[in-house]
mmCIF file of C-alpha atoms in Angstrom:
data_model
loop_
_atom_site.group_PDB
_atom_site.id
_atom_site.type_symbol
_atom_site.label_atom_id
_atom_site.label_comp_id
_atom_site.label_asym_id
_atom_site.label_seq_id
_atom_site.Cartn_x
_atom_site.Cartn_y
_atom_site.Cartn_z
ATOM 1 C CA UNK F 1373 115.320 21.396 29.902
ATOM 2 C CA UNK F 1374 117.609 24.285 30.823
ATOM 3 C CA UNK F 1375 118.574 24.909 27.209
ATOM 4 C CA UNK F 1376 114.928 24.641 26.099
ATOM 5 C CA UNK F 1377 114.019 27.257 28.702
ATOM 6 C CA UNK F 1378 116.817 29.525 27.498
ATOM 7 C CA UNK F 1379 115.736 29.124 23.853
ATOM 8 C CA UNK F 1380 112.151 30.004 24.733
ATOM 9 C CA UNK F 1381 113.367 33.059 26.656
ATOM 10 C CA UNK F 1382 115.547 34.161 23.714
ATOM 11 C CA UNK F 1383 112.674 33.725 21.257
ATOM 12 C CA UNK F 1384 110.390 35.812 23.443
ATOM 13 C CA UNK F 1385 113.094 38.451 23.809
ATOM 14 C CA UNK F 1386 113.446 38.513 20.009
ATOM 15 C CA UNK F 1387 109.716 38.909 19.654
ATOM 16 C CA UNK F 1388 109.808 41.926 21.971
ATOM 17 C CA UNK F 1389 112.743 43.385 20.014
ATOM 18 C CA UNK F 1390 110.796 42.953 16.776
ATOM 19 C CA UNK F 1391 107.711 44.599 18.226
ATOM 20 C CA UNK F 1392 109.884 47.461 19.461
ATOM 21 C CA UNK F 1393 111.473 47.913 16.029
ATOM 22 C CA UNK F 1394 108.014 47.879 14.406
ATOM 23 C CA UNK F 1395 106.709 50.393 16.930
ATOM 24 C CA UNK F 1396 109.551 52.703 15.977
ATOM 25 C CA UNK F 1397 109.097 52.082 12.230
ATOM 26 C CA UNK F 1398 112.543 50.537 12.039
ATOM 27 C CA UNK F 1399 111.433 47.474 10.039
ATOM 28 C CA UNK L 1490 100.967 45.366 37.608
ATOM 29 C CA UNK L 1491 103.786 45.222 40.173
ATOM 30 C CA UNK L 1492 107.213 46.197 38.921
ATOM 31 C CA UNK L 1493 109.730 43.336 39.286
ATOM 32 C CA UNK L 1494 112.724 44.402 41.450
ATOM 33 C CA UNK L 1495 115.154 43.968 38.528
ATOM 34 C CA UNK L 1496 113.294 46.738 36.696
ATOM 35 C CA UNK L 1497 113.329 49.208 39.581
ATOM 36 C CA UNK L 1498 115.548 51.702 37.680
ATOM 37 C CA UNK L 1499 112.620 52.411 35.298
ATOM 38 C CA UNK L 1500 110.031 53.094 38.004
ATOM 39 C CA UNK L 1501 110.452 56.894 38.004
ATOM 40 C CA UNK L 1502 110.112 57.115 34.218
ATOM 41 C CA UNK L 1503 106.957 54.989 34.398
ATOM 42 C CA UNK L 1504 105.559 57.199 37.150
ATOM 43 C CA UNK L 1505 106.290 60.299 35.054
ATOM 44 C CA UNK L 1506 104.485 58.602 32.155
ATOM 45 C CA UNK L 1507 101.449 57.974 34.329
ATOM 46 C CA UNK L 1508 101.430 61.574 35.539
ATOM 47 C CA UNK L 1509 101.375 62.799 31.928
ATOM 48 C CA UNK L 1510 98.791 60.408 30.450
ATOM 49 C CA UNK L 1511 96.148 63.140 30.464
ATOM 50 C CA UNK L 1512 98.327 66.265 30.634
ATOM 51 C CA UNK L 1513 100.611 65.416 27.697
ATOM 52 C CA UNK L 1514 100.209 61.945 26.127
ATOM 53 C CA UNK L 1515 103.258 62.496 23.888
ATOM 54 C CA UNK L 1516 105.452 62.850 26.984
ATOM 55 C CA UNK L 1517 103.744 59.791 28.511
ATOM 56 C CA UNK L 1518 104.390 57.748 25.347
ATOM 57 C CA UNK L 1519 108.104 58.553 25.106
ATOM 58 C CA UNK L 1520 108.650 58.037 28.859
ATOM 59 C CA UNK L 1521 107.196 54.538 28.421
ATOM 60 C CA UNK L 1522 109.270 53.941 25.285
ATOM 61 C CA UNK L 1523 112.409 54.864 27.229
ATOM 62 C CA UNK L 1524 111.329 52.590 30.093
ATOM 63 C CA UNK L 1525 110.696 49.764 27.608
ATOM 64 C CA UNK L 1526 114.137 50.055 26.004
ATOM 65 C CA UNK L 1527 115.901 50.312 29.340
ATOM 66 C CA UNK L 1528 113.831 47.473 30.799
ATOM 67 C CA UNK L 1529 114.788 45.152 27.933
ATOM 68 C CA UNK L 1530 118.456 45.884 28.570
ATOM 69 C CA UNK L 1531 118.081 45.366 32.332
ATOM 70 C CA UNK L 1532 116.244 42.049 32.164
ATOM 71 C CA UNK L 1533 114.169 40.830 29.257
ATOM 72 C CA UNK L 1534 114.658 37.177 30.036
ATOM 73 C CA UNK L 1535 113.232 36.213 33.408
ATOM 74 C CA UNK L 1536 109.513 35.318 33.237
ATOM 75 C CA UNK L 1537 108.357 38.077 35.629
ATOM 76 C CA UNK L 1538 110.228 40.780 33.710
ATOM 77 C CA UNK L 1539 109.091 39.451 30.315
ATOM 78 C CA UNK L 1540 105.495 39.465 31.506
ATOM 79 C CA UNK L 1541 105.841 43.058 32.674
ATOM 80 C CA UNK L 1542 107.573 44.195 29.474
ATOM 81 C CA UNK L 1543 104.999 42.479 27.231
ATOM 82 C CA UNK L 1544 102.240 44.415 29.036
ATOM 83 C CA UNK L 1545 104.230 47.616 28.640
ATOM 84 C CA UNK L 1546 104.661 46.900 24.928
ATOM 85 C CA UNK L 1547 100.903 46.269 24.586
ATOM 86 C CA UNK L 1548 100.313 49.646 26.198
ATOM 87 C CA UNK L 1549 102.803 51.389 23.874
ATOM 88 C CA UNK L 1550 101.241 49.834 20.765
ATOM 89 C CA UNK L 1551 97.798 50.883 21.917
ATOM 90 C CA UNK L 1552 98.986 54.444 22.607
ATOM 91 C CA UNK L 1553 100.643 54.681 19.208
ATOM 92 C CA UNK L 1554 97.397 53.578 17.548
ATOM 93 C CA UNK L 1555 95.305 56.049 19.534
ATOM 94 C CA UNK L 1556 97.721 58.909 18.876
ATOM 95 C CA UNK L 1557 98.393 58.042 15.226
ATOM 96 C CA UNK L 1558 97.194 61.497 14.078
ATOM 97 C CA UNK L 1559 99.759 63.205 16.270
ATOM 98 C CA UNK L 1560 102.953 64.020 14.347
ATOM 99 C CA UNK L 1561 105.009 63.863 17.549
ATOM 100 C CA UNK L 1562 104.158 60.165 17.670
ATOM 101 C CA UNK L 1563 104.149 59.279 13.976
ATOM 102 C CA UNK L 1564 107.454 61.105 13.330
ATOM 103 C CA UNK L 1565 110.153 60.628 15.942
ATOM 104 C CA UNK L 1566 112.025 63.747 14.844
ATOM 105 C CA UNK L 1567 108.966 65.819 15.792
ATOM 106 C CA UNK L 1568 108.669 63.810 19.015
ATOM 107 C CA UNK L 1569 112.308 64.560 19.801
ATOM 108 C CA UNK L 1570 111.654 68.313 19.540
ATOM 109 C CA UNK L 1571 108.504 67.997 21.670
ATOM 110 C CA UNK L 1572 110.300 66.162 24.494
ATOM 111 C CA UNK L 1573 113.326 68.454 24.369
ATOM 112 C CA UNK L 1574 111.139 71.594 24.534
ATOM 113 C CA UNK L 1575 109.112 70.139 27.370
ATOM 114 C CA UNK L 1576 112.190 69.050 29.348
ATOM 115 C CA UNK L 1577 113.682 72.537 28.955
ATOM 116 C CA UNK L 1578 110.399 74.176 29.955
ATOM 117 C CA UNK L 1579 110.259 72.168 33.196
ATOM 118 C CA UNK L 1580 113.965 72.776 33.827
ATOM 119 C CA UNK L 1581 113.669 76.548 33.258
ATOM 120 C CA UNK L 1582 110.627 76.765 35.550
ATOM 121 C CA UNK L 1583 112.583 75.029 38.338
ATOM 122 C CA UNK L 1584 115.665 77.143 37.672
ATOM 123 C CA UNK L 1585 113.686 80.382 37.806
ATOM 124 C CA UNK L 1586 111.974 79.385 41.061
ATOM 125 C CA UNK L 1587 115.357 78.397 42.478
ATOM 126 C CA UNK L 1588 116.964 81.727 41.494
ATOM 127 C CA UNK L 1589 113.990 83.613 42.998
ATOM 128 C CA UNK L 1590 114.510 81.755 46.279
ATOM 129 C CA UNK L 1591 111.094 80.068 46.109
ATOM 130 C CA UNK L 1592 112.047 76.722 47.586
ATOM 131 C CA UNK L 1593 109.194 74.243 47.714
ATOM 132 C CA UNK L 1594 108.505 70.570 47.042
ATOM 133 C CA UNK L 1595 107.220 71.261 43.542
ATOM 134 C CA UNK L 1596 110.544 72.886 42.695
ATOM 135 C CA UNK L 1597 112.406 69.712 43.732
ATOM 136 C CA UNK L 1598 110.000 67.614 41.707
ATOM 137 C CA UNK L 1599 110.382 69.867 38.661
ATOM 138 C CA UNK L 1600 114.179 69.607 38.746
ATOM 139 C CA UNK L 1601 113.933 65.833 39.150
ATOM 140 C CA UNK L 1602 111.274 65.439 36.433
ATOM 141 C CA UNK L 1603 113.353 67.493 34.007
ATOM 142 C CA UNK L 1604 116.334 65.204 34.663
ATOM 143 C CA UNK L 1605 114.135 62.179 33.859
ATOM 144 C CA UNK L 1606 112.949 63.859 30.656
ATOM 145 C CA UNK L 1607 116.553 64.463 29.585
ATOM 146 C CA UNK L 1608 117.050 60.702 30.142
ATOM 147 C CA UNK L 1609 114.071 60.060 27.848
ATOM 148 C CA UNK L 1610 115.736 62.095 25.074
ATOM 149 C CA UNK L 1611 118.303 59.301 24.762
ATOM 150 C CA UNK L 1612 115.712 57.213 22.864
ATOM 151 C CA UNK L 1613 116.351 59.545 19.904
ATOM 152 C CA UNK L 1614 120.135 59.206 20.005
ATOM 153 C CA UNK L 1615 123.096 60.523 21.927
ATOM 154 C CA UNK L 1616 122.382 63.490 24.186
ATOM 155 C CA UNK L 1617 123.946 66.840 23.340
ATOM 156 C CA UNK L 1618 126.596 68.120 25.756
ATOM 157 C CA UNK L 1619 124.181 70.884 26.803
ATOM 158 C CA UNK L 1620 121.459 68.375 27.688
ATOM 159 C CA UNK L 1621 123.944 66.193 29.586
ATOM 160 C CA UNK L 1622 124.902 69.259 31.657
ATOM 161 C CA UNK L 1623 121.242 70.196 32.235
ATOM 162 C CA UNK L 1624 120.477 66.654 33.392
ATOM 163 C CA UNK L 1625 123.438 66.570 35.758
ATOM 164 C CA UNK L 1626 122.605 69.998 37.209
ATOM 165 C CA UNK L 1627 118.885 69.167 37.617
ATOM 166 C CA UNK L 1628 119.625 65.874 39.420
ATOM 167 C CA UNK L 1629 122.119 67.554 41.718
ATOM 168 C CA UNK L 1630 119.830 70.506 42.454
ATOM 169 C CA UNK L 1631 116.872 68.211 43.248
ATOM 170 C CA UNK L 1632 118.967 66.216 45.724
ATOM 171 C CA UNK L 1633 120.614 69.323 47.225
ATOM 172 C CA UNK L 1634 117.367 71.274 47.798
ATOM 173 C CA UNK L 1635 115.661 68.129 49.110
ATOM 174 C CA UNK L 1636 118.421 67.647 51.695
ATOM 175 C CA UNK L 1637 118.402 71.318 52.687
ATOM 176 C CA UNK L 1638 114.637 71.358 53.250
ATOM 177 C CA UNK L 1639 114.836 68.062 55.137
ATOM 178 C CA UNK L 1640 117.500 69.481 57.454
ATOM 179 C CA UNK L 1641 115.744 72.832 57.872
ATOM 180 C CA UNK L 1642 118.505 74.686 56.004
ATOM 181 C CA UNK L 1643 118.087 77.405 53.387
ATOM 182 C CA UNK L 1644 119.533 76.391 50.002
ATOM 183 C CA UNK L 1645 122.244 78.717 48.667
#
């Protein structure tokens, strides 16, 4: 379950990074 | 929403954002953007930090929508100039009060706020040498005058 938790955390981190890039018109 | 301890380094930038929400929303927006970027680097993984950062992102997206007519928000190059001018304005006010010997709490706060605003400029890229020096001087002056006033001494 540890690796599942880490994957979920990474996916959420990626989602935040994508939202940040969009906010800054970098996508 | 309470700030998780891991994100404590961004608390002063968030407070500056809050103080400028009405006075200068462009400053508030870029202070939050800086806090967001720094927060993600500090800890974007633990659930409490993610929750906090998602809320902060919601707030940034809402601000960008509300301020979409403002060129300082829609064009970062204009925003960069706005924040740099504002940081210098606050710095020069503090410096002039300091040189006139008008030592008061607002002077300390102005030096400190200007140093935070020079931090915020890093969202646009590397700071110029001049801005690095201003930031260093403002941080040092804020701490020095604070200590002098606390100890009942007159700053030199």
